[in-house]
mmCIF file of C-alpha atoms and ligand atoms in Angstrom:
data_model
loop_
_atom_site.group_PDB
_atom_site.id
_atom_site.type_symbol
_atom_site.label_atom_id
_atom_site.label_comp_id
_atom_site.label_asym_id
_atom_site.label_seq_id
_atom_site.Cartn_x
_atom_site.Cartn_y
_atom_site.Cartn_z
ATOM 1 C CA MET A 1 3.622 -63.506 32.028
ATOM 2 C CA PRO A 2 3.971 -60.043 30.391
ATOM 3 C CA ARG A 3 6.223 -57.647 31.947
ATOM 4 C CA PRO A 4 5.575 -56.569 35.504
ATOM 5 C CA ILE A 5 4.827 -52.961 34.734
ATOM 6 C CA LEU A 6 1.567 -51.233 35.304
ATOM 7 C CA ALA A 7 -0.030 -48.139 35.837
ATOM 8 C CA THR A 8 -2.972 -47.204 38.166
ATOM 9 C CA ILE A 9 -5.601 -44.788 37.801
ATOM 10 C CA HIS A 10 -7.051 -43.730 41.449
ATOM 11 C CA PRO A 11 -10.743 -42.269 41.019
ATOM 12 C CA GLN A 12 -10.918 -41.562 44.635
ATOM 13 C CA ALA A 13 -7.699 -39.243 44.190
ATOM 14 C CA LEU A 14 -9.628 -37.368 41.288
ATOM 15 C CA ARG A 15 -12.547 -36.949 43.522
ATOM 16 C CA HIS A 16 -10.364 -35.553 46.310
ATOM 17 C CA ASN A 17 -8.586 -33.074 44.084
ATOM 18 C CA LEU A 18 -11.549 -31.856 42.785
ATOM 19 C CA ASP A 19 -13.090 -31.459 45.997
ATOM 20 C CA ARG A 20 -9.977 -29.464 46.989
ATOM 21 C CA LEU A 21 -10.073 -26.948 43.740
ATOM 22 C CA ARG A 22 -13.579 -26.365 44.243
ATOM 23 C CA ARG A 23 -13.160 -25.367 47.985
ATOM 24 C CA ALA A 24 -10.320 -22.721 46.609
ATOM 25 C CA VAL A 25 -13.058 -21.378 44.488
ATOM 26 C CA PRO A 26 -16.467 -22.316 45.730
ATOM 27 C CA ASP A 27 -18.669 -19.907 43.914
ATOM 28 C CA ALA A 28 -17.012 -20.813 40.551
ATOM 29 C CA LYS A 29 -17.924 -23.286 37.827
ATOM 30 C CA LEU A 30 -15.454 -25.760 37.315
ATOM 31 C CA TRP A 31 -14.029 -27.240 33.879
ATOM 32 C CA ALA A 32 -11.934 -30.083 34.495
ATOM 33 C CA VAL A 33 -9.611 -30.070 31.759
ATOM 34 C CA VAL A 34 -9.247 -33.716 30.132
ATOM 35 C CA LYS A 35 -7.052 -32.328 27.004
ATOM 36 C CA ALA A 36 -4.246 -34.716 25.879
ATOM 37 C CA ASN A 37 -6.419 -37.809 27.008
ATOM 38 C CA ALA A 38 -6.946 -36.438 30.529
ATOM 39 C CA TYR A 39 -3.153 -35.671 30.870
ATOM 40 C CA GLY A 40 -2.300 -39.033 29.658
ATOM 41 C CA HIS A 41 -4.616 -40.689 31.863
ATOM 42 C CA GLY A 42 -7.461 -41.692 29.574
ATOM 43 C CA ILE A 43 -10.591 -39.736 29.197
ATOM 44 C CA GLU A 44 -12.621 -42.825 29.761
ATOM 45 C CA ARG A 45 -10.857 -43.798 33.072
ATOM 46 C CA VAL A 46 -11.017 -40.625 34.556
ATOM 47 C CA PHE A 47 -14.433 -39.818 33.569
ATOM 48 C CA GLU A 48 -16.340 -41.345 36.880
ATOM 49 C CA GLY A 49 -13.783 -39.669 39.419
ATOM 50 C CA LEU A 50 -14.230 -36.132 37.437
ATOM 51 C CA ARG A 51 -18.024 -36.465 36.786
ATOM 52 C CA ALA A 52 -18.953 -33.989 39.511
ATOM 53 C CA ALA A 53 -17.100 -31.278 37.373
ATOM 54 C CA ASP A 54 -19.419 -28.517 35.912
ATOM 55 C CA GLY A 55 -17.796 -29.451 32.450
ATOM 56 C CA PHE A 56 -15.121 -30.551 30.209
ATOM 57 C CA ALA A 57 -12.564 -28.768 28.588
ATOM 58 C CA LEU A 58 -10.388 -30.047 25.803
ATOM 59 C CA LEU A 59 -9.075 -29.266 22.387
ATOM 60 C CA ASP A 60 -9.372 -32.434 20.185
ATOM 61 C CA LEU A 61 -12.889 -32.998 18.456
ATOM 62 C CA GLN A 62 -12.539 -36.633 18.708
ATOM 63 C CA GLU A 63 -11.671 -36.175 22.737
ATOM 64 C CA ALA A 64 -15.102 -34.200 22.632
ATOM 65 C CA GLU A 65 -17.113 -37.162 20.940
ATOM 66 C CA ARG A 66 -15.537 -39.533 23.763
ATOM 67 C CA VAL A 67 -17.099 -37.262 26.481
ATOM 68 C CA ARG A 68 -20.425 -37.266 24.769
ATOM 69 C CA ALA A 69 -20.214 -40.718 24.206
ATOM 70 C CA LEU A 70 -19.754 -41.493 27.917
ATOM 71 C CA GLY A 71 -23.329 -39.773 28.383
ATOM 72 C CA TRP A 72 -22.063 -36.280 29.389
ATOM 73 C CA ARG A 73 -24.933 -33.779 28.242
ATOM 74 C CA GLY A 74 -23.377 -31.328 30.228
ATOM 75 C CA PRO A 75 -20.910 -28.152 28.796
ATOM 76 C CA ILE A 76 -17.933 -29.259 27.055
ATOM 77 C CA LEU A 77 -15.300 -26.581 26.014
ATOM 78 C CA LEU A 78 -12.931 -26.535 23.234
ATOM 79 C CA LEU A 79 -10.213 -24.755 24.224
ATOM 80 C CA GLU A 80 -8.566 -23.915 20.869
ATOM 81 C CA GLY A 81 -11.976 -23.519 18.859
ATOM 82 C CA VAL A 82 -12.331 -24.927 15.540
ATOM 83 C CA PHE A 83 -9.316 -25.766 13.150
ATOM 84 C CA GLU A 84 -11.546 -25.738 9.899
ATOM 85 C CA ALA A 85 -15.172 -24.755 9.015
ATOM 86 C CA ARG A 86 -16.755 -28.064 9.032
ATOM 87 C CA ASP A 87 -15.497 -28.522 12.688
ATOM 88 C CA LEU A 88 -18.406 -26.215 13.364
ATOM 89 C CA GLU A 89 -20.919 -28.658 11.941
ATOM 90 C CA LEU A 90 -19.634 -31.061 15.008
ATOM 91 C CA CYS A 91 -20.124 -28.216 17.199
ATOM 92 C CA SER A 92 -23.562 -27.690 16.190
ATOM 93 C CA ARG A 93 -24.275 -31.927 16.490
ATOM 94 C CA LEU A 94 -22.569 -32.591 19.662
ATOM 95 C CA GLN A 95 -23.285 -28.871 21.383
ATOM 96 C CA LEU A 96 -19.673 -27.817 21.853
ATOM 97 C CA TRP A 97 -18.995 -24.482 23.285
ATOM 98 C CA HIS A 98 -15.755 -23.216 21.714
ATOM 99 C CA VAL A 99 -13.478 -20.686 21.772
ATOM 100 C CA VAL A 100 -12.813 -17.946 19.350
ATOM 101 C CA HIS A 101 -9.489 -16.772 19.219
ATOM 102 C CA CYS A 102 -8.777 -15.146 15.716
ATOM 103 C CA GLU A 103 -10.801 -13.358 12.860
ATOM 104 C CA GLU A 104 -10.805 -16.431 10.679
ATOM 105 C CA GLN A 105 -12.795 -18.246 13.304
ATOM 106 C CA ILE A 106 -15.375 -15.353 13.262
ATOM 107 C CA ASP A 107 -15.545 -15.683 9.264
ATOM 108 C CA MET A 108 -15.861 -19.530 9.924
ATOM 109 C CA LEU A 109 -19.144 -18.866 12.240
ATOM 110 C CA ALA A 110 -20.615 -16.251 9.716
ATOM 111 C CA ALA A 111 -20.518 -18.847 7.234
ATOM 112 C CA HIS A 112 -21.774 -21.250 9.085
ATOM 113 C CA LYS A 113 -25.221 -22.744 8.340
ATOM 114 C CA THR A 114 -26.900 -23.977 11.819
ATOM 115 C CA GLN A 115 -30.457 -23.987 13.375
ATOM 116 C CA GLN A 116 -29.096 -23.784 16.735
ATOM 117 C CA PRO A 117 -26.935 -20.683 17.867
ATOM 118 C CA HIS A 118 -23.369 -21.575 19.363
ATOM 119 C CA ARG A 119 -22.220 -20.584 22.529
ATOM 120 C CA VAL A 120 -18.679 -19.311 22.496
ATOM 121 C CA PHE A 121 -15.578 -18.428 24.623
ATOM 122 C CA LEU A 122 -13.949 -14.951 23.075
ATOM 123 C CA LYS A 123 -10.476 -15.343 23.872
ATOM 124 C CA MET A 124 -8.159 -12.277 24.896
ATOM 125 C CA ASN A 125 -4.232 -12.192 24.593
ATOM 126 C CA SER A 126 -3.438 -10.439 27.702
ATOM 127 C CA GLY A 127 0.257 -11.048 27.416
ATOM 128 C CA MET A 128 0.721 -14.625 27.086
ATOM 129 C CA ASN A 129 1.158 -13.859 23.139
ATOM 130 C CA ARG A 130 0.115 -17.480 22.249
ATOM 131 C CA LEU A 131 -3.554 -17.526 20.823
ATOM 132 C CA GLY A 132 -6.578 -14.376 21.312
ATOM 133 C CA PHE A 133 -7.239 -11.206 20.091
ATOM 134 C CA PRO A 134 -4.874 -8.182 21.296
ATOM 135 C CA SER A 135 -6.541 -5.974 23.421
ATOM 136 C CA ALA A 136 -7.068 -3.054 20.817
ATOM 137 C CA HIS A 137 -9.148 -5.832 18.670
ATOM 138 C CA PHE A 138 -10.870 -7.617 21.362
ATOM 139 C CA ARG A 139 -14.258 -5.082 21.635
ATOM 140 C CA THR A 140 -14.306 -4.781 17.759
ATOM 141 C CA ALA A 141 -14.328 -8.839 17.824
ATOM 142 C CA TYR A 142 -17.308 -8.890 20.366
ATOM 143 C CA ALA A 143 -19.327 -6.606 18.301
ATOM 144 C CA ARG A 144 -18.768 -8.748 15.064
ATOM 145 C CA LEU A 145 -19.519 -12.184 17.205
ATOM 146 C CA GLN A 146 -22.643 -10.153 18.960
ATOM 147 C CA ALA A 147 -23.845 -9.245 15.226
ATOM 148 C CA LEU A 148 -23.905 -13.203 13.978
ATOM 149 C CA PRO A 149 -27.180 -15.009 14.232
ATOM 150 C CA GLN A 150 -24.948 -18.036 14.508
ATOM 151 C CA VAL A 151 -23.807 -16.844 17.905
ATOM 152 C CA ASP A 152 -26.151 -16.670 21.020
ATOM 153 C CA GLU A 153 -23.981 -16.226 24.305
ATOM 154 C CA ILE A 154 -20.593 -14.565 24.350
ATOM 155 C CA SER A 155 -18.160 -15.535 27.213
ATOM 156 C CA LEU A 156 -14.695 -13.836 27.887
ATOM 157 C CA MET A 157 -11.671 -15.745 28.280
ATOM 158 C CA THR A 158 -7.902 -15.343 28.716
ATOM 159 C CA HIS A 159 -5.030 -17.439 30.187
ATOM 160 C CA PHE A 160 -2.217 -16.423 32.302
ATOM 161 C CA SER A 161 1.454 -17.228 31.534
ATOM 162 C CA ASP A 162 2.890 -16.792 35.048
ATOM 163 C CA SER A 163 0.373 -17.997 37.564
ATOM 164 C CA ASP A 164 2.613 -20.367 39.027
ATOM 165 C CA ALA A 165 5.609 -17.871 39.503
ATOM 166 C CA ALA A 166 7.071 -14.617 40.735
ATOM 167 C CA ARG A 167 6.016 -12.580 38.090
ATOM 168 C CA GLY A 168 2.527 -13.467 38.672
ATOM 169 C CA ILE A 169 -0.971 -12.401 37.148
ATOM 170 C CA ALA A 170 -1.698 -8.674 37.977
ATOM 171 C CA HIS A 171 -0.595 -7.308 34.465
ATOM 172 C CA GLN A 172 -2.607 -9.778 32.437
ATOM 173 C CA LEU A 173 -5.655 -9.244 34.864
ATOM 174 C CA SER A 174 -5.371 -5.255 34.498
ATOM 175 C CA ALA A 175 -5.169 -5.815 30.758
ATOM 176 C CA PHE A 176 -8.209 -8.188 30.704
ATOM 177 C CA ALA A 177 -10.468 -6.144 33.235
ATOM 178 C CA GLU A 178 -9.395 -3.205 30.967
ATOM 179 C CA ALA A 179 -10.312 -4.473 27.571
ATOM 180 C CA SER A 180 -13.695 -6.298 28.721
ATOM 181 C CA ARG A 181 -15.093 -3.470 30.963
ATOM 182 C CA ASP A 182 -18.632 -3.343 30.735
ATOM 183 C CA LEU A 183 -18.777 -6.027 28.416
ATOM 184 C CA PRO A 184 -21.592 -8.453 29.350
ATOM 185 C CA GLY A 185 -21.021 -12.394 29.627
ATOM 186 C CA GLU A 186 -19.456 -14.922 31.753
ATOM 187 C CA ARG A 187 -15.709 -14.729 32.435
ATOM 188 C CA SER A 188 -13.087 -17.618 32.880
ATOM 189 C CA LEU A 189 -9.190 -16.991 33.595
ATOM 190 C CA ALA A 190 -7.587 -19.578 36.081
ATOM 191 C CA ASN A 191 -5.914 -22.656 35.344
ATOM 192 C CA SER A 192 -4.619 -24.826 38.293
ATOM 193 C CA ALA A 193 -1.909 -22.185 39.641
ATOM 194 C CA ALA A 194 -4.226 -19.209 39.419
ATOM 195 C CA VAL A 195 -6.840 -21.106 41.332
ATOM 196 C CA LEU A 196 -4.644 -22.468 43.965
ATOM 197 C CA ARG A 197 -2.743 -19.223 44.459
ATOM 198 C CA HIS A 198 -4.820 -16.356 43.437
ATOM 199 C CA GLY A 199 -8.461 -17.890 43.670
ATOM 200 C CA ARG A 200 -9.156 -15.738 46.690
ATOM 201 C CA ASP A 201 -9.320 -12.846 44.417
ATOM 202 C CA PRO A 202 -13.104 -12.623 43.000
ATOM 203 C CA ALA A 203 -11.675 -11.382 39.559
ATOM 204 C CA VAL A 204 -9.265 -14.023 39.040
ATOM 205 C CA ARG A 205 -11.937 -16.857 39.993
ATOM 206 C CA ALA A 206 -14.837 -15.185 37.796
ATOM 207 C CA ASP A 207 -17.414 -17.430 36.679
ATOM 208 C CA TRP A 208 -15.593 -20.734 35.301
ATOM 209 C CA VAL A 209 -12.174 -22.051 36.480
ATOM 210 C CA ARG A 210 -9.986 -24.198 34.214
ATOM 211 C CA PRO A 211 -7.729 -26.196 36.175
ATOM 212 C CA GLY A 212 -5.879 -29.228 34.696
ATOM 213 C CA ILE A 213 -2.811 -30.424 36.224
ATOM 214 C CA ALA A 214 -3.650 -29.999 39.869
ATOM 215 C CA VAL A 215 -6.763 -32.147 39.306
ATOM 216 C CA TYR A 216 -4.037 -34.715 38.530
ATOM 217 C CA GLY A 217 -2.459 -34.724 41.473
ATOM 218 C CA SER A 218 0.598 -32.272 40.675
ATOM 219 C CA ALA A 219 1.255 -29.314 42.300
ATOM 220 C CA PRO A 220 1.421 -26.388 39.520
ATOM 221 C CA ASP A 221 4.306 -24.244 41.459
ATOM 222 C CA PHE A 222 6.707 -27.367 42.454
ATOM 223 C CA PRO A 223 9.089 -26.550 44.191
ATOM 224 C CA GLU A 224 8.025 -23.765 45.763
ATOM 225 C CA HIS A 225 5.129 -25.677 47.183
ATOM 226 C CA ASP A 226 4.550 -29.406 46.905
ATOM 227 C CA THR A 227 1.292 -31.144 46.916
ATOM 228 C CA ALA A 228 1.495 -32.134 50.730
ATOM 229 C CA HIS A 229 1.122 -28.143 50.709
ATOM 230 C CA TRP A 230 -1.944 -28.033 48.499
ATOM 231 C CA GLN A 231 -3.499 -31.217 49.865
ATOM 232 C CA LEU A 232 -3.483 -33.114 46.386
ATOM 233 C CA GLN A 233 -3.228 -36.763 45.850
ATOM 234 C CA PRO A 234 -1.576 -38.877 43.161
ATOM 235 C CA THR A 235 -4.154 -39.750 40.478
ATOM 236 C CA MET A 236 -1.797 -42.287 38.488
ATOM 237 C CA THR A 237 0.817 -44.826 39.695
ATOM 238 C CA LEU A 238 3.452 -45.914 37.704
ATOM 239 C CA ALA A 239 4.506 -49.245 39.341
ATOM 240 C CA SER A 240 6.790 -52.158 38.189
ATOM 241 C CA ARG A 241 8.649 -54.748 40.037
ATOM 242 C CA ILE A 242 12.479 -55.704 40.545
ATOM 243 C CA ILE A 243 13.502 -58.579 38.154
ATOM 244 C CA GLY A 244 17.065 -58.823 38.800
ATOM 245 C CA VAL A 245 19.926 -57.984 41.698
ATOM 246 C CA GLN A 246 23.363 -57.095 41.456
ATOM 247 C CA GLN A 247 26.029 -56.937 44.186
ATOM 248 C CA LEU A 248 28.434 -54.349 43.192
ATOM 249 C CA GLN A 249 32.001 -53.926 44.584
ATOM 250 C CA PRO A 250 33.889 -50.535 44.916
ATOM 251 C CA ALA A 251 34.828 -49.373 41.307
ATOM 252 C CA ASP A 252 32.036 -51.533 39.752
ATOM 253 C CA THR A 253 29.932 -49.237 37.161
ATOM 254 C CA VAL A 254 26.424 -49.495 36.215
ATOM 255 C CA GLY A 255 24.606 -49.257 32.991
ATOM 256 C CA TYR A 256 25.267 -47.917 29.506
ATOM 257 C CA GLY A 257 28.274 -45.437 29.581
ATOM 258 C CA SER A 258 29.150 -46.456 33.305
ATOM 259 C CA SER A 259 27.667 -43.099 34.343
ATOM 260 C CA PHE A 260 27.451 -44.613 38.333
ATOM 261 C CA VAL A 261 30.195 -46.007 39.783
ATOM 262 C CA ALA A 262 30.271 -47.454 43.357
ATOM 263 C CA ASP A 263 32.495 -46.252 46.051
ATOM 264 C CA ALA A 264 31.844 -48.916 48.266
ATOM 265 C CA PRO A 265 29.695 -52.262 48.137
ATOM 266 C CA LEU A 266 26.272 -51.993 46.958
ATOM 267 C CA ARG A 267 23.553 -53.942 46.015
ATOM 268 C CA ILE A 268 21.199 -52.781 43.304
ATOM 269 C CA GLY A 269 17.992 -53.726 41.993
ATOM 270 C CA VAL A 270 17.098 -53.819 38.334
ATOM 271 C CA VAL A 271 13.509 -52.345 37.482
ATOM 272 C CA ALA A 272 11.466 -53.580 34.560
ATOM 273 C CA CYS A 273 10.732 -49.749 33.550
ATOM 274 C CA GLY A 274 12.462 -47.640 30.893
ATOM 275 C CA TYR A 275 12.337 -44.824 28.642
ATOM 276 C CA ALA A 276 9.993 -46.788 26.312
ATOM 277 C CA ASP A 277 7.421 -46.998 29.165
ATOM 278 C CA GLY A 278 7.394 -43.205 29.312
ATOM 279 C CA TYR A 279 10.092 -42.870 32.144
ATOM 280 C CA PRO A 280 12.022 -39.917 31.167
ATOM 281 C CA ARG A 281 15.740 -40.693 30.258
ATOM 282 C CA HIS A 282 17.142 -37.372 31.576
ATOM 283 C CA CYS A 283 16.411 -38.762 35.027
ATOM 284 C CA THR A 284 19.841 -39.484 36.799
ATOM 285 C CA THR A 285 21.487 -40.884 39.602
ATOM 286 C CA GLY A 286 19.674 -39.674 42.905
ATOM 287 C CA THR A 287 16.166 -39.436 41.060
ATOM 288 C CA PRO A 288 13.717 -40.767 43.939
ATOM 289 C CA VAL A 289 12.191 -44.391 43.679
ATOM 290 C CA LEU A 290 10.014 -46.414 46.354
ATOM 291 C CA VAL A 291 10.892 -50.005 46.674
ATOM 292 C CA ASP A 292 8.534 -51.632 48.899
ATOM 293 C CA GLY A 293 7.528 -48.523 49.880
ATOM 294 C CA VAL A 294 10.935 -47.177 51.183
ATOM 295 C CA ARG A 295 12.381 -44.263 49.376
ATOM 296 C CA THR A 296 15.613 -44.904 47.299
ATOM 297 C CA ARG A 297 17.383 -43.439 44.546
ATOM 298 C CA LEU A 298 17.975 -44.334 40.921
ATOM 299 C CA VAL A 299 21.653 -45.130 39.904
ATOM 300 C CA GLY A 300 23.242 -44.931 36.465
ATOM 301 C CA ARG A 301 21.499 -44.187 33.268
ATOM 302 C CA VAL A 302 17.917 -45.099 32.221
ATOM 303 C CA SER A 303 17.635 -47.884 29.520
ATOM 304 C CA MET A 304 14.765 -48.689 27.051
ATOM 305 C CA ASP A 305 13.174 -51.383 29.185
ATOM 306 C CA MET A 306 15.104 -51.055 32.644
ATOM 307 C CA VAL A 307 16.372 -48.749 35.553
ATOM 308 C CA THR A 308 18.655 -49.757 38.374
ATOM 309 C CA VAL A 309 18.095 -48.483 41.937
ATOM 310 C CA ASP A 310 20.122 -48.434 45.221
ATOM 311 C CA LEU A 311 18.772 -51.186 47.698
ATOM 312 C CA SER A 312 20.675 -50.457 50.738
ATOM 313 C CA PRO A 313 17.830 -48.588 52.267
ATOM 314 C CA VAL A 314 15.798 -51.655 51.791
ATOM 315 C CA PRO A 315 17.819 -54.615 52.526
ATOM 316 C CA ALA A 316 15.000 -57.150 52.619
ATOM 317 C CA ALA A 317 14.110 -56.268 48.856
ATOM 318 C CA GLY A 318 14.826 -58.802 46.064
ATOM 319 C CA ILE A 319 13.609 -60.191 42.976
ATOM 320 C CA GLY A 320 9.543 -59.771 42.944
ATOM 321 C CA SER A 321 9.764 -56.283 45.250
ATOM 322 C CA GLU A 322 7.477 -53.417 43.985
ATOM 323 C CA ALA A 323 9.050 -50.551 42.603
ATOM 324 C CA VAL A 324 6.786 -47.153 42.444
ATOM 325 C CA LEU A 325 8.373 -45.204 39.930
ATOM 326 C CA TRP A 326 5.671 -42.360 40.621
ATOM 327 C CA GLY A 327 2.347 -42.380 42.784
ATOM 328 C CA ARG A 328 1.339 -44.256 45.298
ATOM 329 C CA SER A 329 2.866 -47.626 46.428
ATOM 330 C CA SER A 330 0.732 -50.526 47.969
ATOM 331 C CA CYS A 331 1.588 -49.515 51.566
ATOM 332 C CA GLY A 332 0.398 -45.827 50.887
ATOM 333 C CA ALA A 333 3.801 -44.170 50.733
ATOM 334 C CA VAL A 334 3.589 -41.623 48.523
ATOM 335 C CA LEU A 335 6.119 -40.454 45.737
ATOM 336 C CA PRO A 336 4.763 -37.136 43.940
ATOM 337 C CA VAL A 337 5.365 -37.205 39.987
ATOM 338 C CA ASP A 338 6.619 -33.827 40.409
ATOM 339 C CA GLU A 339 9.744 -34.556 42.272
ATOM 340 C CA VAL A 340 10.658 -37.349 39.310
ATOM 341 C CA ALA A 341 9.861 -34.656 36.740
ATOM 342 C CA ARG A 342 12.273 -32.157 38.266
ATOM 343 C CA ALA A 343 14.899 -34.530 38.631
ATOM 344 C CA GLY A 344 14.673 -35.236 34.938
ATOM 345 C CA GLY A 345 14.608 -31.371 34.139
ATOM 346 C CA THR A 346 10.892 -31.118 33.140
ATOM 347 C CA VAL A 347 7.382 -31.042 34.346
ATOM 348 C CA ALA A 348 4.995 -33.367 35.623
ATOM 349 C CA TYR A 349 2.724 -32.601 32.823
ATOM 350 C CA GLU A 350 5.014 -34.047 30.420
ATOM 351 C CA LEU A 351 5.684 -37.391 32.418
ATOM 352 C CA LEU A 352 1.893 -38.062 32.877
ATOM 353 C CA CYS A 353 1.199 -37.147 29.171
ATOM 354 C CA ALA A 354 4.030 -39.280 27.900
ATOM 355 C CA LEU A 355 2.852 -42.546 29.598
ATOM 356 C CA ALA A 356 3.832 -45.023 26.538
ATOM 357 C CA PRO A 357 0.944 -47.038 25.158
ATOM 358 C CA ARG A 358 2.855 -50.150 26.104
ATOM 359 C CA VAL A 359 1.970 -50.000 29.600
ATOM 360 C CA PRO A 360 -1.054 -51.742 30.971
ATOM 361 C CA VAL A 361 -3.212 -49.147 32.607
ATOM 362 C CA VAL A 362 -6.028 -50.384 35.215
ATOM 363 C CA VAL A 363 -8.349 -48.361 37.134
ATOM 364 C CA GLU A 364 -8.446 -48.554 40.878
ATOM 365 C CA ALA A 365 -11.676 -50.120 42.128
HETATM 366 C C1 PLP B 1 -4.401 -26.674 29.416
HETATM 367 C C2 PLP B 1 -4.987 -25.423 29.603
HETATM 368 C C3 PLP B 1 -5.522 -25.155 30.973
HETATM 369 C C4 PLP B 1 -5.360 -26.093 32.374
HETATM 370 O O1 PLP B 1 -3.944 -25.504 32.888
HETATM 371 P P1 PLP B 1 -3.281 -26.471 34.041
HETATM 372 O O2 PLP B 1 -1.946 -25.675 34.193
HETATM 373 O O3 PLP B 1 -3.159 -27.759 33.444
HETATM 374 O O4 PLP B 1 -4.364 -26.277 35.141
HETATM 375 C C5 PLP B 1 -6.516 -24.137 31.145
HETATM 376 N N1 PLP B 1 -6.788 -23.218 30.125
HETATM 377 C C6 PLP B 1 -6.315 -23.596 29.000
HETATM 378 C C7 PLP B 1 -6.489 -22.712 27.864
HETATM 379 C C8 PLP B 1 -5.435 -24.363 28.619
HETATM 380 O O5 PLP B 1 -4.860 -24.416 27.502
#
């Protein structure tokens, strides 16, 4: 028998979350962001659940090929554009729309031989200072693109650094509005947090929104708001089983480094899931876990193949009992991945993307 660990993808939850995001921005078109292999879920595994999207946004050409291979004929956007000139051939062949964020990408387009002019998303750096033309060069870049026979439609885009937090988006919104004023073309600005927190503003939802993490059932501004607040459902469950039980006496320790010391008799369960499965090693005693649907806590250090959990809230549990590390238990109890991420000092994005290749994955029927 293989180890009892299993990740389950929930297509119904993907559908629900997509619909939830649509209702926040009803008149905008929606890219489902499926970069990083659909945030660790697997592009092929999420495709059915997300096919009500208006397009798929990603940044790897091979992932774009996989979306086309699934039969998707609608829009696909390369969020970082091309990395070298010959990538443009694949853009022509697969009809990929691509971001243009620097002069070099315009040079490549100008040298590209194509029958079919491309649709591009001209990206402005409105304050994130990662990719994009600074406002002073944005209009010149637009004019250059407009003069190219290789380009037909130009859309305008920017990306927020603080849509999930207190600083907010006003400064970037006004920088973008100013630099793009009077320029024709569709606009795209909002990631998940901007859709949920600021989507009521027509300038934020614009023509296209680009949610990623909320599609995958994580609250983008956790812990200020949680998934219950945003009505999002977990799209990935990481579950395993208890493979060992120990009865501790006061002063007994658990695991490497003896980081947990029992102060009273304590029954603990050993779960077949460790950091080699993608469970964060930074999670310490207190991190929530569901055993047979009952919320309990991690005790001691995470090892490569195992974690240990407190069984006192669930005395009937024993070898073979279900342990949900994040997601939904078979009885319906939910443990949002956001809570586990926070306990490990990181964000849900990292946990979902880091699901290890050795974990078998199934799609719920
Ligand atoms: C990843 C990404 C998104 C999606 O962001 P979320 O926070 O996951 O919603 C949107 N736009 C761009 C340019 C991205 O790189």
